[in-house]
């Protein structure tokens, strides 16, 4: 047991960027739990499953115009084309007669995945356009004799209206066997969610098709009826850092990021949804590529300066204020916090550190330790983890709520008056809750909800 634990600790330290020579000292100083991460056997070590004639891994993504469009992506065996049929939903089966058919864009790809050097699959994507706001639509994907079932989604309203969305941190390890329960409990609590955000590290090994298969199997038809909006983590990147080529083949995300920055296409983006501006930051490139960091800072300044929405949510993988005692993302914090403070970003939702913490942090330059006190003013920062991999927690003077070794998901109810946030454990127990409100001056105030206000 001790030998296995040492190997796991070494891998964890290496992942944090500690040199090989410093690992022994770091291991001696840091007492990790007996199970800091799941057993090393990974889905990527199994034989690969070939893509099939039947459409699989069907997923919806929001576009830049969520009231009038919806993107869908799926894959099949190589050599097949793809089509989408869709119609406005009806209470009975007569919608089929009015369905329209559009051709998908197909990428018949050969990929060097971890399990095979020449894996082949056809990746299909399409955007359903000309839709009515706040309307239920049905659709199916396929070609020839092979079609999916009819699936349903609802478009966004064209004006600010209340809605709920879900937020998940890293699923990453033992995705289907252990992380899936958190995701599925989230849908039990908020089955009517307008969309779902994933704050990076969806999988553990960026090039493992089997691990991607587990991530898609965890959500199943839920991904095909509720738009999924991921931002990449470091585990979606290979050395370089180079984004795994499956990312853009498996998702059709908004192309609203920095103009001309091809590396940030579908990783840094923004969507306006019923009074909320949602912004994805590509944290691995922000941290590791100086040119891309400059592009994102310039772009983010513009996106925040010209923002007609009541609420603003920024989400990314690397926390500005790390809750793991061995981590400090100073380049991310030093570049982003001035913009967060300048424009009064309401919420910063993060992952990476495999624990839970939440608190408001005021304005000004700060070290990784953050302010030495709690606050109800300033932007609210959250770190969470959905999967079973856990790290130790630092002593956080700024956090109103913390939880170690706890898998969580979060629901956020957004209205013009307030944002009500609730964090739940994988068993559905409510862990944390707060309300954000704004006065005429536009400054957010965070109020922790206790007792009856939390619905307990």
Coordinates of C-alpha atoms in Angstrom, one line a residue:
X1 CA 0.0 0.0 0.0
X2 CA 2.8 2.4 0.9
X3 CA 4.6 1.7 -2.4
X4 CA 1.5 2.4 -4.4
X5 CA 0.8 5.5 -2.4
X6 CA 4.4 6.8 -3.1
X7 CA 4.0 6.2 -6.8
X8 CA 0.7 8.1 -6.8
X9 CA 2.2 11.0 -4.8
X10 CA 5.1 11.2 -7.3
X11 CA 2.7 11.4 -10.2
X12 CA 0.7 14.1 -8.5
X13 CA 3.8 16.2 -7.7
X14 CA 5.0 15.8 -11.2
X15 CA 1.7 17.0 -12.5
X16 CA 2.1 20.2 -10.4
X17 CA 5.3 20.9 -12.3
X18 CA 7.8 20.0 -9.5
X19 CA 11.1 18.8 -10.8
X20 CA 12.2 15.1 -10.4
X21 CA 14.9 16.2 -8.0
X22 CA 12.5 18.0 -5.8
X23 CA 9.9 15.3 -5.6
X24 CA 11.4 13.5 -2.5
X25 CA 11.5 16.8 -0.5
X26 CA 7.9 17.6 -1.6
X27 CA 6.7 14.2 -0.6
X28 CA 8.3 14.5 2.8
X29 CA 6.7 17.8 3.4
X30 CA 3.2 17.1 2.1
X31 CA 1.1 14.4 3.7
X32 CA -1.4 13.4 1.0
X33 CA -4.4 11.3 1.9
X34 CA -4.1 7.5 1.3
X35 CA -6.1 7.9 -1.9
X36 CA -5.1 11.2 -3.5
X37 CA -6.2 9.9 -6.8
X38 CA -7.9 6.7 -8.2
X39 CA -6.0 3.6 -8.9
X40 CA -3.7 3.9 -11.9
X41 CA -5.6 1.5 -14.2
X42 CA -7.2 3.8 -16.8
X43 CA -9.8 3.3 -19.5
X44 CA -7.0 4.1 -22.0
X45 CA -5.4 0.8 -21.2
X46 CA -8.3 -1.2 -22.7
X47 CA -8.7 -2.1 -26.4
X48 CA -10.3 0.6 -28.3
X49 CA -14.0 0.4 -29.4
X50 CA -14.5 1.2 -33.1
X51 CA -16.9 3.9 -34.2
X52 CA -20.2 2.4 -35.4
X53 CA -22.7 3.0 -38.2
X54 CA -25.2 4.2 -35.6
X55 CA -24.7 7.8 -34.5
X56 CA -23.0 8.0 -31.2
X57 CA -21.6 10.7 -28.8
X58 CA -24.3 13.1 -29.7
X59 CA -23.9 16.5 -28.0
X60 CA -25.5 19.9 -28.1
X61 CA -23.6 23.2 -27.8
X62 CA -24.8 26.7 -27.6
X63 CA -23.9 29.1 -30.4
X64 CA -23.4 32.9 -30.3
X65 CA -27.1 33.2 -30.9
X66 CA -28.8 30.7 -28.5
X67 CA -32.3 32.1 -29.1
X68 CA -32.2 31.2 -32.8
X69 CA -29.6 28.5 -33.3
X70 CA -28.3 25.2 -31.7
X71 CA -25.2 23.3 -32.6
X72 CA -25.0 19.5 -32.6
X73 CA -22.0 17.2 -33.0
X74 CA -21.7 13.4 -33.3
X75 CA -19.6 10.7 -34.8
X76 CA -20.0 7.5 -36.8
X77 CA -17.9 4.9 -38.5
X78 CA -15.7 6.4 -41.2
X79 CA -16.9 6.8 -44.8
X80 CA -20.4 8.0 -43.8
X81 CA -22.0 11.4 -44.3
X82 CA -24.2 13.1 -41.7
X83 CA -27.5 14.9 -41.8
X84 CA -29.8 16.6 -39.2
X85 CA -33.6 16.6 -39.3
X86 CA -35.4 19.0 -37.0
X87 CA -38.8 20.6 -36.4
X88 CA -40.7 22.5 -33.9
X89 CA -42.0 20.1 -31.3
X90 CA -45.7 19.2 -31.0
X91 CA -47.6 17.3 -28.3
X92 CA -48.1 14.4 -30.7
X93 CA -46.1 12.7 -33.5
X94 CA -47.2 14.9 -36.3
X95 CA -44.0 17.0 -36.1
X96 CA -42.3 14.4 -38.3
X97 CA -44.2 15.7 -41.4
X98 CA -42.8 19.2 -41.0
X99 CA -39.2 18.2 -40.3
X100 CA -36.5 19.8 -42.4
X101 CA -33.2 18.2 -43.3
X102 CA -29.8 19.9 -43.4
X103 CA -26.4 18.4 -44.3
X104 CA -23.7 18.3 -41.6
X105 CA -20.1 19.1 -42.1
X106 CA -18.2 15.8 -41.9
X107 CA -14.5 15.3 -41.0
X108 CA -13.5 11.7 -41.9
X109 CA -10.5 11.7 -39.6
X110 CA -7.5 9.4 -38.9
X111 CA -6.3 10.1 -35.4
X112 CA -3.3 8.9 -33.4
X113 CA -5.1 8.2 -30.1
X114 CA -3.5 6.6 -27.1
X115 CA -5.1 3.2 -27.8
X116 CA -4.3 3.1 -31.6
X117 CA -2.0 5.0 -33.9
X118 CA -4.5 5.1 -36.8
X119 CA -8.0 5.3 -35.3
X120 CA -10.6 6.3 -37.8
X121 CA -14.0 7.9 -37.3
X122 CA -16.3 10.4 -39.1
X123 CA -17.1 13.5 -37.0
X124 CA -20.2 15.4 -38.0
X125 CA -21.3 18.8 -36.9
X126 CA -24.2 21.1 -37.9
X127 CA -25.9 24.2 -36.7
X128 CA -29.7 24.3 -36.7
X129 CA -30.6 27.9 -37.7
X130 CA -33.7 30.0 -38.0
X131 CA -35.2 28.8 -34.7
X132 CA -37.8 30.6 -32.7
X133 CA -36.8 31.9 -29.2
X134 CA -38.0 30.0 -26.1
X135 CA -39.3 27.1 -28.2
X136 CA -39.0 23.3 -27.9
X137 CA -37.5 21.6 -30.9
X138 CA -37.1 18.0 -31.9
X139 CA -34.2 16.7 -33.9
X140 CA -32.4 13.5 -35.0
X141 CA -29.0 12.9 -36.6
X142 CA -27.8 10.2 -39.0
X143 CA -27.9 9.2 -42.6
X144 CA -29.2 6.4 -44.8
X145 CA -30.9 3.8 -42.6
X146 CA -29.0 4.7 -39.4
X147 CA -30.6 7.5 -37.3
X148 CA -30.6 8.4 -33.7
X149 CA -33.9 8.7 -31.8
X150 CA -35.8 12.0 -31.8
X151 CA -34.3 14.3 -29.2
X152 CA -35.6 17.6 -27.8
X153 CA -34.1 20.9 -26.7
X154 CA -35.4 24.4 -25.9
X155 CA -33.9 27.6 -27.4
X156 CA -33.1 30.6 -25.2
X157 CA -35.5 33.5 -24.8
X158 CA -34.6 36.6 -26.7
X159 CA -34.9 38.8 -23.6
X160 CA -33.7 38.4 -20.0
X161 CA -35.7 35.6 -18.3
X162 CA -34.9 33.5 -15.3
X163 CA -33.1 30.2 -15.9
X164 CA -30.9 27.6 -14.2
X165 CA -27.5 26.2 -15.3
X166 CA -25.2 23.5 -13.9
X167 CA -21.5 23.8 -13.1
X168 CA -19.1 20.9 -12.7
X169 CA -15.4 20.8 -11.9
X170 CA -13.0 18.1 -13.0
X171 CA -14.6 14.7 -13.8
X172 CA -11.2 13.4 -15.0
X173 CA -10.6 10.1 -13.3
X174 CA -12.8 6.9 -13.1
X175 CA -15.2 8.9 -15.2
X176 CA -17.9 6.4 -15.8
X177 CA -17.5 4.4 -12.6
X178 CA -17.3 7.2 -10.1
X179 CA -17.6 10.7 -11.6
X180 CA -20.8 9.9 -13.4
X181 CA -22.9 9.8 -10.3
X182 CA -22.1 13.4 -9.6
X183 CA -23.1 14.4 -13.1
X184 CA -26.3 12.4 -12.9
X185 CA -27.3 13.7 -9.5
X186 CA -26.9 17.2 -10.9
X187 CA -29.5 16.4 -13.6
X188 CA -31.8 15.0 -10.9
X189 CA -31.6 18.3 -9.0
X190 CA -31.8 20.5 -12.1
X191 CA -33.2 18.5 -14.9
X192 CA -34.5 21.7 -16.5
X193 CA -31.1 23.3 -16.7
X194 CA -30.6 25.6 -19.7
X195 CA -27.0 24.5 -20.2
X196 CA -24.1 22.9 -18.3
X197 CA -20.6 24.3 -17.9
X198 CA -17.5 22.0 -17.4
X199 CA -14.5 23.8 -15.9
X200 CA -11.9 21.6 -17.6
X201 CA -10.2 18.2 -17.2
X202 CA -13.2 16.3 -18.5
X203 CA -10.8 13.4 -18.9
X204 CA -7.4 12.4 -17.6
X205 CA -5.4 11.5 -20.7
X206 CA -6.1 13.9 -23.5
X207 CA -5.6 11.5 -26.3
X208 CA -7.5 8.5 -24.9
X209 CA -10.6 7.8 -27.0
X210 CA -11.8 5.3 -24.4
X211 CA -11.8 8.0 -21.7
X212 CA -13.7 10.4 -24.0
X213 CA -16.1 7.5 -24.5
X214 CA -16.6 7.2 -20.7
X215 CA -17.2 11.0 -20.5
X216 CA -19.9 10.7 -23.2
X217 CA -21.4 7.6 -21.7
X218 CA -21.7 9.4 -18.3
X219 CA -24.1 11.9 -19.8
X220 CA -25.6 9.8 -22.5
X221 CA -28.8 11.3 -23.9
X222 CA -28.6 14.2 -21.4
X223 CA -25.8 15.7 -23.5
X224 CA -28.0 15.4 -26.5
X225 CA -30.9 17.4 -25.0
X226 CA -29.0 20.0 -22.8
X227 CA -26.2 22.0 -24.3
X228 CA -22.8 21.3 -22.7
X229 CA -20.3 24.1 -22.6
X230 CA -16.8 23.0 -21.7
X231 CA -13.6 25.0 -21.2
X232 CA -10.3 23.1 -21.6
X233 CA -8.1 22.0 -18.7
X234 CA -4.5 21.0 -18.7
X235 CA -5.6 17.3 -19.3
X236 CA -7.2 18.3 -22.6
X237 CA -3.7 19.4 -23.7
X238 CA -0.7 17.4 -24.7
X239 CA 2.9 18.6 -24.6
X240 CA 3.5 22.0 -26.3
X241 CA 0.9 22.7 -25.1
X242 CA -1.1 21.3 -28.0
X243 CA -4.9 20.9 -27.7
X244 CA -5.9 17.4 -28.4
X245 CA -7.4 17.2 -32.0
X246 CA -10.5 15.5 -30.7
X247 CA -11.6 18.6 -28.9
X248 CA -12.8 20.6 -32.0
X249 CA -14.1 17.4 -33.6
X250 CA -16.3 16.5 -30.7
X251 CA -17.7 19.9 -29.9
X252 CA -19.1 22.8 -31.9
X253 CA -18.5 25.7 -29.6
X254 CA -19.0 29.4 -30.3
X255 CA -16.3 31.1 -32.4
X256 CA -16.5 34.3 -30.5
X257 CA -13.0 34.4 -29.1
X258 CA -10.0 36.6 -30.0
X259 CA -10.1 37.4 -33.7
X260 CA -7.4 35.8 -35.7
X261 CA -6.1 33.6 -32.9
X262 CA -6.6 30.1 -34.4
X263 CA -5.2 28.4 -31.3
X264 CA -8.0 29.9 -29.2
X265 CA -10.8 28.9 -31.5
X266 CA -13.6 27.1 -29.5
X267 CA -11.6 27.3 -26.3
X268 CA -11.9 31.0 -25.5
X269 CA -15.4 32.2 -26.2
X270 CA -18.4 34.1 -24.9
X271 CA -22.2 33.6 -25.0
X272 CA -25.0 35.9 -23.9
X273 CA -27.9 34.0 -22.4
X274 CA -31.0 35.7 -21.1
X275 CA -29.2 38.5 -19.2
X276 CA -26.0 36.6 -18.4
X277 CA -22.6 36.9 -20.2
X278 CA -20.7 33.6 -19.9
X279 CA -17.0 33.8 -20.7
X280 CA -14.6 30.8 -21.2
X281 CA -10.9 31.4 -20.7
X282 CA -8.4 28.9 -22.1
X283 CA -6.5 28.5 -18.9
X284 CA -3.6 26.2 -20.2
X285 CA -2.7 28.6 -22.9
X286 CA -3.3 31.6 -20.6
X287 CA -0.7 30.1 -18.3
X288 CA 1.7 28.6 -20.8
X289 CA 1.7 30.8 -23.9
X290 CA 2.6 34.5 -23.5
X291 CA 1.3 35.5 -26.9
X292 CA -2.1 33.8 -26.4
X293 CA -2.3 35.3 -22.9
X294 CA -1.9 38.7 -24.4
X295 CA -4.6 38.0 -27.0
X296 CA -7.0 36.8 -24.3
X297 CA -6.3 39.8 -22.0
X298 CA -7.0 42.2 -25.0
X299 CA -10.1 40.3 -26.0
X300 CA -11.4 40.0 -22.4
X301 CA -11.0 43.8 -21.8
X302 CA -13.2 44.4 -24.8
X303 CA -15.8 41.7 -23.9
X304 CA -16.2 43.1 -20.4
X305 CA -16.2 46.8 -21.4
X306 CA -19.0 46.3 -23.9
X307 CA -21.4 44.2 -21.9
X308 CA -25.1 45.0 -21.7
X309 CA -25.9 42.0 -19.5
X310 CA -27.0 42.2 -15.9
X311 CA -24.6 39.4 -14.8
X312 CA -21.2 38.2 -15.8
X313 CA -19.7 34.8 -15.1
X314 CA -16.1 33.9 -16.0
X315 CA -15.0 30.3 -16.0
X316 CA -11.7 28.6 -16.4
X317 CA -9.7 25.6 -15.2
X318 CA -6.8 27.1 -13.2
X319 CA -8.0 29.0 -10.0
X320 CA -6.7 32.5 -9.5
X321 CA -6.4 31.6 -5.8
X322 CA -5.4 28.0 -5.4
X323 CA -6.9 26.0 -2.6
X324 CA -4.1 23.3 -2.9
X325 CA -1.2 24.3 -0.7
X326 CA 1.3 23.2 -3.4
X327 CA -0.1 25.3 -6.2
X328 CA 0.0 29.0 -7.2
X329 CA -1.2 30.2 -10.6
X330 CA 0.4 33.6 -10.4
X331 CA 0.5 34.3 -14.1
X332 CA -3.3 33.7 -14.4
X333 CA -4.1 35.8 -11.3
X334 CA -1.8 38.7 -12.1
X335 CA -3.3 39.1 -15.6
X336 CA -6.9 38.4 -14.9
X337 CA -7.7 39.9 -11.5
X338 CA -7.2 43.5 -12.6
X339 CA -9.9 43.0 -15.3
X340 CA -12.2 41.1 -13.0
X341 CA -11.9 44.0 -10.5
X342 CA -12.1 46.7 -13.1
X343 CA -15.4 45.5 -14.6
X344 CA -16.9 43.9 -11.5
X345 CA -17.2 40.3 -12.7
X346 CA -19.8 38.6 -10.5
X347 CA -18.6 35.0 -10.4
X348 CA -15.4 33.2 -11.2
X349 CA -16.0 29.4 -11.5
X350 CA -12.9 27.2 -11.5
X351 CA -11.6 23.6 -11.0
X352 CA -8.2 21.9 -11.0
X353 CA -7.5 21.8 -7.3
X354 CA -9.8 18.8 -6.5
X355 CA -11.5 20.3 -3.5
X356 CA -14.3 22.8 -2.7
X357 CA -14.0 26.4 -1.7
X358 CA -16.1 29.6 -2.1
X359 CA -15.7 33.2 -1.0
X360 CA -15.8 36.8 -2.1
X361 CA -12.5 38.5 -2.7
X362 CA -12.1 42.3 -2.9
X363 CA -10.2 44.5 -5.3
X364 CA -6.4 45.0 -5.6
X365 CA -3.3 42.9 -6.2
X366 CA -2.9 39.9 -3.9
X367 CA -0.8 36.9 -3.3
X368 CA -2.1 33.4 -3.7
X369 CA -3.2 33.5 0.0
X370 CA -5.8 36.1 -0.9
X371 CA -7.1 38.5 1.7
X372 CA -6.7 37.7 5.3
X373 CA -10.5 37.9 6.0
X374 CA -13.9 37.0 4.6
X375 CA -16.0 39.5 2.7
X376 CA -19.4 40.0 1.2
X377 CA -18.1 42.4 -1.4
X378 CA -16.2 41.9 -4.6
X379 CA -16.2 39.0 -7.1
X380 CA -17.1 35.6 -5.7
X381 CA -14.6 32.8 -6.5
X382 CA -15.5 29.1 -6.5
X383 CA -13.4 25.9 -6.9
X384 CA -15.1 22.5 -7.2
X385 CA -14.5 18.9 -8.2
X386 CA -17.0 16.5 -9.6
X387 CA -14.8 13.4 -9.9
X388 CA -13.1 11.2 -7.2
X389 CA -9.5 12.5 -7.4
X390 CA -8.8 14.5 -4.3
X391 CA -6.0 16.8 -3.1
X392 CA -5.4 18.4 0.4
X393 CA -6.8 21.8 1.3
X394 CA -4.9 24.9 2.3
X395 CA -6.0 27.1 5.2
X396 CA -8.1 29.6 3.4
X397 CA -8.8 32.8 5.3
X398 CA -11.0 34.2 2.5
X399 CA -13.3 31.2 2.0
X400 CA -16.8 31.2 3.6
X401 CA -17.2 27.5 2.8
X402 CA -14.7 24.7 2.2
X403 CA -14.9 20.9 1.9
X404 CA -12.1 18.4 1.4
X405 CA -12.5 14.9 -0.2
X406 CA -16.0 15.8 -1.4
X407 CA -17.4 15.4 -4.9
X408 CA -19.8 18.3 -5.8
X409 CA -21.9 19.9 -8.4
X410 CA -23.5 23.4 -8.5
X411 CA -26.8 24.8 -9.6
X412 CA -27.1 28.5 -10.4
X413 CA -30.5 30.2 -10.7
X414 CA -30.2 33.5 -12.6
X415 CA -32.8 36.2 -12.7
X416 CA -32.5 40.0 -13.1
X417 CA -32.9 40.4 -9.3
X418 CA -30.4 37.8 -8.1
X419 CA -28.2 34.8 -8.7
X420 CA -28.9 32.0 -6.3
X421 CA -26.1 29.5 -6.1
X422 CA -26.3 26.1 -4.5
X423 CA -23.6 23.4 -4.1
X424 CA -24.5 19.8 -3.6
X425 CA -22.5 16.7 -2.9
X426 CA -22.6 13.6 -5.1
X427 CA -25.3 12.1 -2.8
X428 CA -27.5 15.2 -3.3
X429 CA -26.9 16.8 0.1
X430 CA -26.8 20.5 0.0
X431 CA -23.3 21.7 1.0
X432 CA -23.4 25.5 0.4
X433 CA -25.6 28.2 -0.8
X434 CA -25.5 32.0 -1.4
X435 CA -27.3 34.8 -3.1
X436 CA -25.8 37.6 -5.2
X437 CA -27.7 40.9 -5.5
X438 CA -26.9 44.2 -7.0
X439 CA -27.8 47.8 -6.2
X440 CA -28.1 50.7 -8.6
X441 CA -24.3 51.1 -8.6
X442 CA -23.9 47.6 -10.0
X443 CA -21.7 46.3 -7.3
X444 CA -22.5 42.7 -6.3
X445 CA -23.2 41.7 -2.7
X446 CA -22.8 38.1 -1.6
X447 CA -25.1 36.7 1.1
X448 CA -24.5 33.2 2.5
X449 CA -27.8 31.4 2.9
X450 CA -28.3 29.5 6.1
X451 CA -31.0 27.3 7.6
X452 CA -34.5 27.7 6.1
X453 CA -33.1 30.0 3.4
X454 CA -31.1 27.1 2.2
X455 CA -34.2 25.0 2.0
X456 CA -32.9 22.6 4.7

